[in-house]
GROMACS .gro file of C-alpha atoms in nm:
model
  445
    1MET     CA    1   2.369   3.813   3.045
    2ALA     CA    2   2.463   4.208   3.192
    3ASP     CA    3   2.158   4.338   3.471
    4HIS     CA    4   1.886   4.539   3.330
    5GLN     CA    5   1.958   4.880   3.369
    6PRO     CA    6   1.692   5.073   3.591
    7ASN     CA    7   1.609   5.273   3.210
    8SER     CA    8   1.601   4.927   3.042
    9PRO     CA    9   1.288   4.766   2.936
   10PRO     CA   10   1.163   4.430   3.220
   11PRO     CA   11   1.223   4.172   3.116
   12PRO     CA   12   1.015   3.874   2.894
   13ALA     CA   13   0.841   3.648   3.138
   14TYR     CA   14   1.046   3.344   3.099
   15THR     CA   15   1.432   3.371   3.182
   16ILE     CA   16   1.667   3.313   2.893
   17PRO     CA   17   1.866   3.054   2.946
   18VAL     CA   18   2.241   3.183   2.941
   19GLU     CA   19   2.409   2.987   2.605
   20GLU     CA   20   2.593   2.692   2.757
   21ASP     CA   21   2.201   2.603   2.900
   22LEU     CA   22   2.081   2.599   2.596
   23LEU     CA   23   2.360   2.446   2.436
   24SER     CA   24   2.310   2.141   2.680
   25PHE     CA   25   1.960   2.153   2.649
   26PHE     CA   26   1.977   2.048   2.263
   27ARG     CA   27   2.268   1.795   2.298
   28ARG     CA   28   2.053   1.579   2.483
   29LEU     CA   29   1.836   1.612   2.254
   30SER     CA   30   2.091   1.528   2.003
   31THR     CA   31   2.173   1.201   2.037
   32GLU     CA   32   1.955   0.999   1.808
   33GLU     CA   33   2.086   1.277   1.502
   34GLU     CA   34   2.456   1.159   1.651
   35ARG     CA   35   2.365   0.771   1.599
   36HIS     CA   36   2.188   0.820   1.216
   37HIS     CA   37   2.492   0.993   1.203
   38GLU     CA   38   2.769   0.758   1.294
   39LEU     CA   39   2.517   0.486   1.135
   40PHE     CA   40   2.441   0.661   0.731
   41GLY     CA   41   2.724   0.928   0.729
   42ALA     CA   42   2.446   1.224   0.702
   43SER     CA   43   2.264   1.414   0.919
   44ASN     CA   44   1.906   1.577   0.923
   45SER     CA   45   1.870   1.732   1.217
   46MET     CA   46   1.960   2.127   1.318
   47LEU     CA   47   2.157   1.966   1.571
   48ARG     CA   48   2.442   1.915   1.327
   49SER     CA   49   2.625   2.112   1.103
   50LEU     CA   50   2.776   1.902   0.800
   51SER     CA   51   2.803   2.192   0.495
   52PRO     CA   52   3.031   2.455   0.505
   53LEU     CA   53   2.849   2.752   0.664
   54CYS     CA   54   2.865   3.056   0.418
   55HIS     CA   55   2.887   3.355   0.556
   56SER     CA   56   3.086   3.652   0.573
   57TYR     CA   57   3.069   3.998   0.772
   58ASN     CA   58   3.127   4.298   0.613
   59ASN     CA   59   3.165   4.606   0.774
   60GLY     CA   60   3.045   4.467   1.092
   61ILE     CA   61   2.701   4.361   0.907
   62MET     CA   62   2.647   3.961   0.854
   63THR     CA   63   2.570   3.849   0.565
   64SER     CA   64   2.445   3.433   0.524
   65ASN     CA   65   2.287   3.294   0.215
   66ARG     CA   66   2.157   3.007   0.413
   67MET     CA   67   2.146   2.752   0.744
   68ASN     CA   68   2.393   2.495   0.732
   69GLY     CA   69   2.335   2.141   0.753
   70LEU     CA   70   2.014   2.177   0.542
   71GLY     CA   71   1.844   1.835   0.461
   72SER     CA   72   1.424   1.728   0.434
   73PRO     CA   73   1.384   1.448   0.643
   74PHE     CA   74   1.213   1.320   0.365
   75GLY     CA   75   1.541   1.282   0.181
   76ALA     CA   76   1.733   1.556  -0.060
   77SER     CA   77   1.465   1.448  -0.292
   78SER     CA   78   1.155   1.490  -0.151
   79SER     CA   79   1.128   1.866  -0.281
   80ARG     CA   80   1.100   1.717  -0.648
   81ASN     CA   81   0.795   1.609  -0.544
   82TYR     CA   82   0.600   1.907  -0.550
   83PRO     CA   83   0.521   2.215  -0.754
   84SER     CA   84   0.787   2.439  -0.736
   85LEU     CA   85   0.600   2.822  -0.725
   86PHE     CA   86   0.872   2.955  -0.495
   87LYS     CA   87   1.297   2.929  -0.476
   88HIS     CA   88   1.457   2.999  -0.122
   89SER     CA   89   1.622   3.297  -0.152
   90THR     CA   90   1.996   3.299  -0.105
   91SER     CA   91   2.006   3.656  -0.065
   92THR     CA   92   2.075   3.833   0.322
   93ILE     CA   93   1.818   3.727   0.588
   94PRO     CA   94   1.690   4.042   0.745
   95ASN     CA   95   1.692   4.006   1.097
   96MET     CA   96   1.296   3.984   1.105
   97GLY     CA   97   1.187   4.277   1.256
   98GLN     CA   98   1.400   4.280   1.506
   99GLY     CA   99   1.574   4.597   1.395
  100PRO     CA  100   1.835   4.639   1.163
  101VAL     CA  101   2.129   4.364   1.173
  102GLU     CA  102   2.417   4.598   1.234
  103GLU     CA  103   2.195   4.666   1.604
  104ASN     CA  104   2.295   4.216   1.641
  105PRO     CA  105   2.470   4.175   1.963
  106TYR     CA  106   2.647   3.912   1.785
  107VAL     CA  107   2.793   4.111   1.564
  108ASN     CA  108   2.829   4.435   1.734
  109SER     CA  109   2.897   4.411   2.081
  110HIS     CA  110   3.047   4.191   2.366
  111HIS     CA  111   2.966   3.837   2.255
  112HIS     CA  112   3.058   3.850   1.944
  113GLN     CA  113   3.376   3.729   2.030
  114HIS     CA  114   3.307   3.483   2.197
  115PHE     CA  115   3.073   3.403   1.903
  116GLN     CA  116   3.385   3.376   1.647
  117ASN     CA  117   3.514   3.149   1.839
  118LEU     CA  118   3.183   2.934   1.909
  119ASP     CA  119   3.236   2.587   1.726
  120VAL     CA  120   3.023   2.506   1.396
  121SER     CA  121   2.871   2.177   1.478
  122GLU     CA  122   2.669   2.367   1.786
  123PRO     CA  123   2.291   2.389   1.828
  124PHE     CA  124   2.105   2.682   1.638
  125PHE     CA  125   2.460   2.798   1.534
  126SER     CA  126   2.356   2.853   1.179
  127LEU     CA  127   2.049   3.039   1.303
  128ARG     CA  128   2.273   3.293   1.549
  129MET     CA  129   2.450   3.390   1.192
  130GLN     CA  130   2.120   3.398   1.054
  131GLY     CA  131   2.085   3.728   1.268
  132TRP     CA  132   1.855   3.499   1.553
  133THR     CA  133   1.858   3.641   1.916
  134ASP     CA  134   1.873   3.394   2.219
  135ASP     CA  135   1.479   3.534   2.326
  136MET     CA  136   1.360   3.404   1.911
  137ILE     CA  137   1.569   3.057   1.986
  138TRP     CA  138   1.443   3.036   2.328
  139LYS     CA  139   1.139   3.050   2.185
  140PHE     CA  140   1.188   2.799   1.948
  141VAL     CA  141   1.287   2.561   2.162
  142MET     CA  142   1.019   2.615   2.366
  143ASP     CA  143   0.712   2.634   2.129
  144ASP     CA  144   0.636   2.959   2.166
  145PRO     CA  145   0.397   3.006   1.886
  146SER     CA  146   0.496   3.401   1.863
  147LEU     CA  147   0.789   3.340   1.699
  148LEU     CA  148   0.583   3.271   1.348
  149ASP     CA  149   0.510   3.638   1.422
  150GLU     CA  150   0.869   3.764   1.365
  151VAL     CA  151   0.985   3.499   1.119
  152ASN     CA  152   0.959   3.552   0.724
  153ALA     CA  153   0.896   3.337   0.451
  154ASP     CA  154   1.279   3.197   0.440
  155ASP     CA  155   1.278   3.123   0.785
  156ILE     CA  156   0.978   2.913   0.758
  157THR     CA  157   1.122   2.681   0.426
  158MET     CA  158   1.469   2.689   0.659
  159MET     CA  159   1.279   2.548   0.937
  160GLY     CA  160   1.057   2.298   0.729
  161ARG     CA  161   1.360   2.117   0.593
  162HIS     CA  162   1.452   1.995   0.962
  163LYS     CA  163   1.305   1.763   1.199
  164ILE     CA  164   1.282   1.975   1.472
  165GLY     CA  165   1.189   2.336   1.314
  166SER     CA  166   0.926   2.074   1.124
  167LYS     CA  167   0.812   1.933   1.481
  168TYR     CA  168   0.821   2.301   1.564
  169LEU     CA  169   0.635   2.437   1.297
  170LEU     CA  170   0.348   2.141   1.261
  171GLU     CA  171   0.261   2.107   1.688
  172ILE     CA  172   0.203   2.492   1.608
  173LEU     CA  173  -0.003   2.496   1.269
  174SER     CA  174  -0.195   2.121   1.404
  175ASN     CA  175  -0.371   2.353   1.734
  176GLU     CA  176  -0.708   2.465   1.616
  177GLY     CA  177  -0.664   2.740   1.801
  178GLU     CA  178  -0.395   2.892   1.622
  179THR     CA  179  -0.614   2.942   1.328
  180PRO     CA  180  -0.559   3.321   1.327
  181ARG     CA  181  -0.178   3.304   1.352
  182LEU     CA  182  -0.190   3.002   1.025
  183SER     CA  183  -0.373   3.281   0.858
  184ARG     CA  184  -0.159   3.573   0.916
  185LEU     CA  185   0.092   3.274   0.822
  186ILE     CA  186  -0.004   3.128   0.500
  187GLY     CA  187  -0.123   3.533   0.408
  188GLY     CA  188   0.152   3.719   0.492
  189SER     CA  189   0.316   3.627   0.106
  190VAL     CA  190   0.309   3.360  -0.177
  191ASP     CA  191   0.625   3.247  -0.032
  192SER     CA  192   0.487   3.196   0.337
  193PHE     CA  193   0.173   3.028   0.171
  194THR     CA  194   0.378   2.822  -0.057
  195ALA     CA  195   0.652   2.732   0.194
  196VAL     CA  196   0.371   2.617   0.478
  197VAL     CA  197   0.165   2.443   0.217
  198SER     CA  198   0.482   2.255   0.108
  199ILE     CA  199   0.608   2.129   0.507
  200ILE     CA  200   0.313   1.998   0.573
  201ALA     CA  201   0.245   1.866   0.275
  202ASN     CA  202   0.607   1.661   0.313
  203GLU     CA  203   0.431   1.538   0.708
  204VAL     CA  204   0.062   1.474   0.645
  205ASN     CA  205   0.092   1.132   0.731
  206SER     CA  206   0.208   1.248   1.055
  207ARG     CA  207  -0.042   1.327   1.357
  208PRO     CA  208   0.016   1.645   1.379
  209GLY     CA  209   0.120   1.743   1.015
  210SER     CA  210  -0.258   1.567   0.950
  211CYS     CA  211  -0.422   1.764   1.145
  212ALA     CA  212  -0.231   2.087   1.006
  213MET     CA  213  -0.344   1.983   0.677
  214ARG     CA  214  -0.736   1.943   0.785
  215ASN     CA  215  -0.691   2.291   0.918
  216LEU     CA  216  -0.534   2.428   0.624
  217ILE     CA  217  -0.803   2.313   0.379
  218LYS     CA  218  -1.064   2.433   0.681
  219LEU     CA  219  -0.956   2.767   0.679
  220LEU     CA  220  -0.891   2.757   0.255
  221LYS     CA  221  -1.244   2.668   0.152
  222GLY     CA  222  -1.335   3.011   0.012
  223SER     CA  223  -1.066   3.001  -0.164
  224PRO     CA  224  -1.024   2.761  -0.499
  225MET     CA  225  -0.698   2.826  -0.655
  226LEU     CA  226  -0.556   2.821  -0.335
  227ILE     CA  227  -0.703   2.503  -0.298
  228ASP     CA  228  -0.633   2.382  -0.581
  229TYR     CA  229  -0.268   2.474  -0.514
  230VAL     CA  230  -0.285   2.205  -0.214
  231LEU     CA  231  -0.430   1.944  -0.374
  232GLN     CA  232  -0.161   1.937  -0.652
  233VAL     CA  233   0.117   1.951  -0.400
  234LEU     CA  234  -0.062   1.659  -0.212
  235LYS     CA  235  -0.113   1.443  -0.552
  236PRO     CA  236   0.239   1.292  -0.639
  237ASN     CA  237   0.200   1.114  -0.227
  238LEU     CA  238  -0.166   1.082  -0.349
  239LEU     CA  239  -0.212   0.696  -0.253
  240SER     CA  240  -0.005   0.701   0.062
  241VAL     CA  241  -0.176   0.959   0.250
  242MET     CA  242  -0.473   0.763   0.133
  243LEU     CA  243  -0.332   0.419   0.263
  244ASP     CA  244  -0.140   0.588   0.544
  245HIS     CA  245  -0.383   0.583   0.916
  246ASN     CA  246  -0.339   0.986   1.008
  247GLY     CA  247  -0.330   1.074   0.630
  248SER     CA  248  -0.639   0.918   0.576
  249GLN     CA  249  -0.798   1.118   0.750
  250VAL     CA  250  -0.770   1.421   0.562
  251VAL     CA  251  -0.971   1.271   0.296
  252PRO     CA  252  -1.260   1.321   0.417
  253PHE     CA  253  -1.258   1.656   0.513
  254ILE     CA  254  -1.149   1.723   0.170
  255PHE     CA  255  -1.453   1.571  -0.013
  256GLN     CA  256  -1.608   1.787   0.305
  257TYR     CA  257  -1.422   2.141   0.242
  258CYS     CA  258  -1.374   2.115  -0.164
  259LYS     CA  259  -1.589   2.165  -0.482
  260TYR     CA  260  -1.646   1.809  -0.661
  261GLY     CA  261  -1.401   1.927  -0.943
  262GLN     CA  262  -1.155   1.975  -0.708
  263ASN     CA  263  -1.132   1.632  -0.661
  264MET     CA  264  -1.091   1.462  -0.935
  265HIS     CA  265  -0.766   1.281  -0.860
  266ILE     CA  266  -0.886   1.112  -0.551
  267TYR     CA  267  -1.161   0.988  -0.690
  268GLU     CA  268  -0.959   0.862  -1.035
  269MET     CA  269  -0.664   0.716  -0.795
  270ALA     CA  270  -0.987   0.548  -0.607
  271VAL     CA  271  -1.089   0.385  -0.950
  272GLU     CA  272  -0.692   0.289  -1.032
  273TYR     CA  273  -0.617   0.123  -0.712
  274CYS     CA  274  -0.958  -0.008  -0.575
  275LEU     CA  275  -0.848  -0.310  -0.489
  276GLU     CA  276  -0.528  -0.224  -0.306
  277LEU     CA  277  -0.732   0.040  -0.049
  278ALA     CA  278  -1.022  -0.215  -0.048
  279THR     CA  279  -0.732  -0.489   0.099
  280THR     CA  280  -0.576  -0.249   0.408
  281GLU     CA  281  -0.675  -0.102   0.706
  282GLN     CA  282  -0.656   0.263   0.651
  283GLY     CA  283  -0.714   0.224   0.271
  284VAL     CA  284  -1.056   0.090   0.347
  285PHE     CA  285  -1.120   0.434   0.567
  286SER     CA  286  -1.050   0.654   0.244
  287LEU     CA  287  -1.232   0.405  -0.006
  288LYS     CA  288  -1.587   0.465   0.222
  289ALA     CA  289  -1.525   0.853   0.159
  290VAL     CA  290  -1.456   0.833  -0.192
  291ILE     CA  291  -1.797   0.547  -0.203
  292GLU     CA  292  -2.027   0.874  -0.012
  293SER     CA  293  -1.912   1.123  -0.237
  294ILE     CA  294  -1.787   0.959  -0.586
  295GLU     CA  295  -2.054   1.054  -0.889
  296ASP     CA  296  -2.113   0.934  -1.225
  297PRO     CA  297  -1.860   0.865  -1.491
  298HIS     CA  298  -1.610   0.787  -1.228
  299LYS     CA  299  -1.875   0.587  -1.005
  300THR     CA  300  -1.974   0.364  -1.249
  301HIS     CA  301  -1.598   0.220  -1.308
  302LEU     CA  302  -1.556   0.226  -0.916
  303LEU     CA  303  -1.891   0.036  -0.821
  304SER     CA  304  -1.808  -0.202  -1.111
  305ILE     CA  305  -1.489  -0.315  -1.006
  306ILE     CA  306  -1.619  -0.375  -0.652
  307LEU     CA  307  -1.926  -0.568  -0.840
  308GLY     CA  308  -1.680  -0.775  -1.039
  309GLN     CA  309  -1.467  -0.875  -0.723
  310ALA     CA  310  -1.801  -0.917  -0.454
  311VAL     CA  311  -1.729  -1.273  -0.347
  312PHE     CA  312  -1.321  -1.231  -0.275
  313LEU     CA  313  -1.422  -0.909  -0.116
  314SER     CA  314  -1.706  -1.025   0.143
  315THR     CA  315  -1.430  -1.254   0.254
  316HIS     CA  316  -1.205  -1.046   0.333
  317ARG     CA  317  -1.125  -0.851   0.665
  318TYR     CA  318  -1.070  -0.468   0.599
  319GLY     CA  319  -1.290  -0.561   0.168
  320ASN     CA  320  -1.575  -0.666   0.325
  321PHE     CA  321  -1.635  -0.297   0.506
  322VAL     CA  322  -1.626  -0.201   0.189
  323VAL     CA  323  -1.915  -0.431   0.047
  324GLN     CA  324  -2.123  -0.335   0.335
  325HIS     CA  325  -2.091   0.041   0.237
  326VAL     CA  326  -2.178   0.031  -0.116
  327LEU     CA  327  -2.511  -0.201  -0.024
  328GLU     CA  328  -2.596   0.130   0.176
  329CYS     CA  329  -2.524   0.380   0.006
  330HIS     CA  330  -2.594   0.258  -0.401
  331PRO     CA  331  -2.913   0.082  -0.357
  332TYR     CA  332  -2.923  -0.092  -0.778
  333THR     CA  333  -2.505  -0.205  -0.751
  334ALA     CA  334  -2.666  -0.347  -0.370
  335ASN     CA  335  -2.917  -0.551  -0.540
  336LEU     CA  336  -2.629  -0.658  -0.861
  337ILE     CA  337  -2.399  -0.758  -0.582
  338CYS     CA  338  -2.697  -1.006  -0.407
  339TYR     CA  339  -2.755  -1.148  -0.685
  340GLU     CA  340  -2.354  -1.216  -0.760
  341LEU     CA  341  -2.339  -1.315  -0.391
  342ILE     CA  342  -2.601  -1.573  -0.464
  343ARG     CA  343  -2.462  -1.716  -0.752
  344GLY     CA  344  -2.074  -1.728  -0.564
  345ASN     CA  345  -2.286  -1.982  -0.293
  346LEU     CA  346  -2.422  -1.739  -0.058
  347PHE     CA  347  -2.452  -1.992   0.196
  348ASN     CA  348  -2.039  -2.043   0.220
  349LEU     CA  349  -2.072  -1.710   0.266
  350SER     CA  350  -2.266  -1.687   0.543
  351LYS     CA  351  -2.058  -1.993   0.731
  352ASP     CA  352  -1.760  -1.754   0.694
  353ARG     CA  353  -1.666  -1.503   0.991
  354TYR     CA  354  -1.670  -1.209   0.743
  355GLY     CA  355  -1.901  -1.309   0.419
  356SER     CA  356  -2.189  -1.377   0.731
  357ARG     CA  357  -2.134  -0.950   0.822
  358VAL     CA  358  -2.211  -0.911   0.422
  359VAL     CA  359  -2.521  -1.120   0.373
  360GLU     CA  360  -2.655  -0.961   0.702
  361LYS     CA  361  -2.635  -0.650   0.506
  362CYS     CA  362  -2.802  -0.810   0.258
  363VAL     CA  363  -3.075  -0.961   0.411
  364SER     CA  364  -3.144  -0.582   0.518
  365SER     CA  365  -3.118  -0.449   0.184
  366ASN     CA  366  -3.374  -0.377  -0.129
  367ALA     CA  367  -3.318  -0.690  -0.223
  368MET     CA  368  -3.378  -0.821   0.079
  369ASP     CA  369  -3.648  -1.062  -0.053
  370VAL     CA  370  -3.452  -1.210  -0.350
  371VAL     CA  371  -3.211  -1.289  -0.082
  372VAL     CA  372  -3.457  -1.459   0.181
  373SER     CA  373  -3.607  -1.628  -0.080
  374HIS     CA  374  -3.254  -1.816  -0.207
  375LEU     CA  375  -3.237  -1.925   0.203
  376ILE     CA  376  -3.605  -2.069   0.171
  377SER     CA  377  -3.562  -2.276  -0.101
  378LYS     CA  378  -3.273  -2.434   0.045
  379ARG     CA  379  -3.397  -2.565   0.344
  380LYS     CA  380  -3.144  -2.820   0.456
  381GLN     CA  381  -2.913  -2.564   0.436
  382LEU     CA  382  -3.093  -2.380   0.576
  383VAL     CA  383  -3.086  -2.524   0.935
  384GLU     CA  384  -2.705  -2.610   0.855
  385LEU     CA  385  -2.676  -2.234   0.857
  386ALA     CA  386  -2.862  -2.188   1.156
  387GLN     CA  387  -2.688  -2.382   1.348
  388ASP     CA  388  -2.335  -2.279   1.198
  389LYS     CA  389  -2.106  -2.018   1.434
  390PHE     CA  390  -2.138  -1.723   1.194
  391GLY     CA  391  -2.434  -1.843   0.967
  392ASN     CA  392  -2.692  -1.815   1.238
  393TYR     CA  393  -2.669  -1.489   1.280
  394VAL     CA  394  -2.749  -1.439   0.936
  395VAL     CA  395  -3.055  -1.666   1.013
  396GLN     CA  396  -3.144  -1.396   1.296
  397LYS     CA  397  -3.129  -1.136   1.109
  398ALA     CA  398  -3.336  -1.264   0.821
  399LEU     CA  399  -3.651  -1.331   1.195
  400LYS     CA  400  -3.570  -1.031   1.280
  401GLU     CA  401  -3.628  -0.814   0.892
  402THR     CA  402  -3.865  -1.100   0.714
  403LYS     CA  403  -4.235  -1.006   0.774
  404GLY     CA  404  -4.553  -1.159   0.606
  405LYS     CA  405  -4.497  -1.564   0.392
  406ALA     CA  406  -4.192  -1.460   0.409
  407LEU     CA  407  -4.128  -1.480   0.762
  408ARG     CA  408  -4.396  -1.733   0.820
  409GLU     CA  409  -4.179  -1.984   0.571
  410LEU     CA  410  -3.863  -1.921   0.783
  411VAL     CA  411  -4.051  -1.979   1.106
  412ASP     CA  412  -4.242  -2.347   0.987
  413ILE     CA  413  -3.867  -2.466   0.846
  414LEU     CA  414  -3.668  -2.356   1.143
  415GLY     CA  415  -3.974  -2.491   1.414
  416LYS     CA  416  -3.984  -2.823   1.291
  417CYS     CA  417  -3.574  -2.859   1.441
  418LEU     CA  418  -3.617  -2.658   1.761
  419HIS     CA  419  -3.495  -2.929   1.965
  420GLU     CA  420  -3.139  -2.899   1.731
  421LEU     CA  421  -3.142  -2.572   1.798
  422ASP     CA  422  -3.245  -2.580   2.157
  423ASN     CA  423  -2.941  -2.516   2.474
  424HIS     CA  424  -2.686  -2.499   2.237
  425PRO     CA  425  -2.451  -2.142   2.239
  426ASN     CA  426  -2.475  -2.113   1.861
  427ARG     CA  427  -2.772  -2.165   1.838
  428ARG     CA  428  -3.006  -2.023   2.081
  429ASN     CA  429  -3.075  -1.650   1.977
  430VAL     CA  430  -3.227  -1.812   1.675
  431TYR     CA  431  -3.443  -2.061   1.892
  432ASN     CA  432  -3.579  -1.784   2.101
  433LEU     CA  433  -3.662  -1.554   1.814
  434ILE     CA  434  -3.870  -1.869   1.681
  435MET     CA  435  -4.022  -1.921   1.973
  436LYS     CA  436  -4.139  -1.571   1.998
  437LYS     CA  437  -4.219  -1.539   1.569
  438ILE     CA  438  -4.404  -1.867   1.767
  439LEU     CA  439  -4.583  -1.697   2.030
  440VAL     CA  440  -4.660  -1.367   1.852
  441ASN     CA  441  -4.830  -1.569   1.617
  442GLN     CA  442  -5.064  -1.774   1.823
  443THR     CA  443  -5.146  -1.432   2.010
  444ARG     CA  444  -5.312  -1.320   1.670
  445ASN     CA  445  -5.490  -1.643   1.536
   0.00000   0.00000   0.00000
């Protein structure tokens, strides 16, 4: 690089590397992409240019219609999943606030000759052809968010189509501290807004993509039309979002910041795929958020499905959490579920690893009297339950929650079997509770 003259502006705070350093840096990053290229004959990376670069020089002015090697990490067809409110421009891209293109040192200086001889397979060759300076590319390399203040909608779109570019954007947009920059970016133009939304939606199931989507929704909470567009973009992949570890984190955020009428797609999806959501770990997280906010008519449909599958879901490693959540949030349906579980053999459920948790929740619900009465009516099975590995937790819950006549009956039935409950790991807690209740009664008398 040329030395700065006395009247030259001061150098940037960081040192811009020479071209060889930059290329070497990205060659190391491109190892995985090259391996992918060898295996599949294609590449999604900015680090490799497989398509012809469409550019020309006209009177020293560079014209380029696109970056070459464009490809979405989600495949060429992924863009069809989203509403197309904008078309990617194929016209000449200006120098992004860096002055007229004619002043580009790679076009009108001694760098031009070296630039012409550069192999098009080198990293970021196409960015240079778009008019990007070393300073801009170095900001890109160093994840410097100030680069976003210099680029336009076309640049954002092109970066988002590449693995490295998408990573750069999402790492910045997922940072809550960059909310002002995100606000300026999406407020610049319709193209900028739709480009940013599409990029974030493409990666919503990644950690930074999920964080970026939450930041975006929070930022747009006072703009119903913009929120509607974001949710419309998410709609084609909504089920995968609800089932994903990162994507599912967005669902409760939508309920928090969006109006009820904007969430219809999520409620419809929850009703249609209720069992699939209820039997997967992340699906349960999404479904619980739905259960907390849903209203009729979708609420009636959803809860009727859960009620009809209550016995099955109660013994499922994930489904039991859904039934428990309904018992907590919807008292009327909780009563119906308790009756359904009694009919489906409450004692067998109480001895199940997951079912016992649901029955404990039933004991704590509005239907406690019905459940405890059923336990008392089967004396022999109640004693067996107190001795069971999982069932003893149900009995403990009943002893803690029940009062009055029902409690006295429980203590009377189980008190006759104290010798069987003492000195046993599965029964000792039940024994201690019974002794405590007996002592309390004796003190009162």
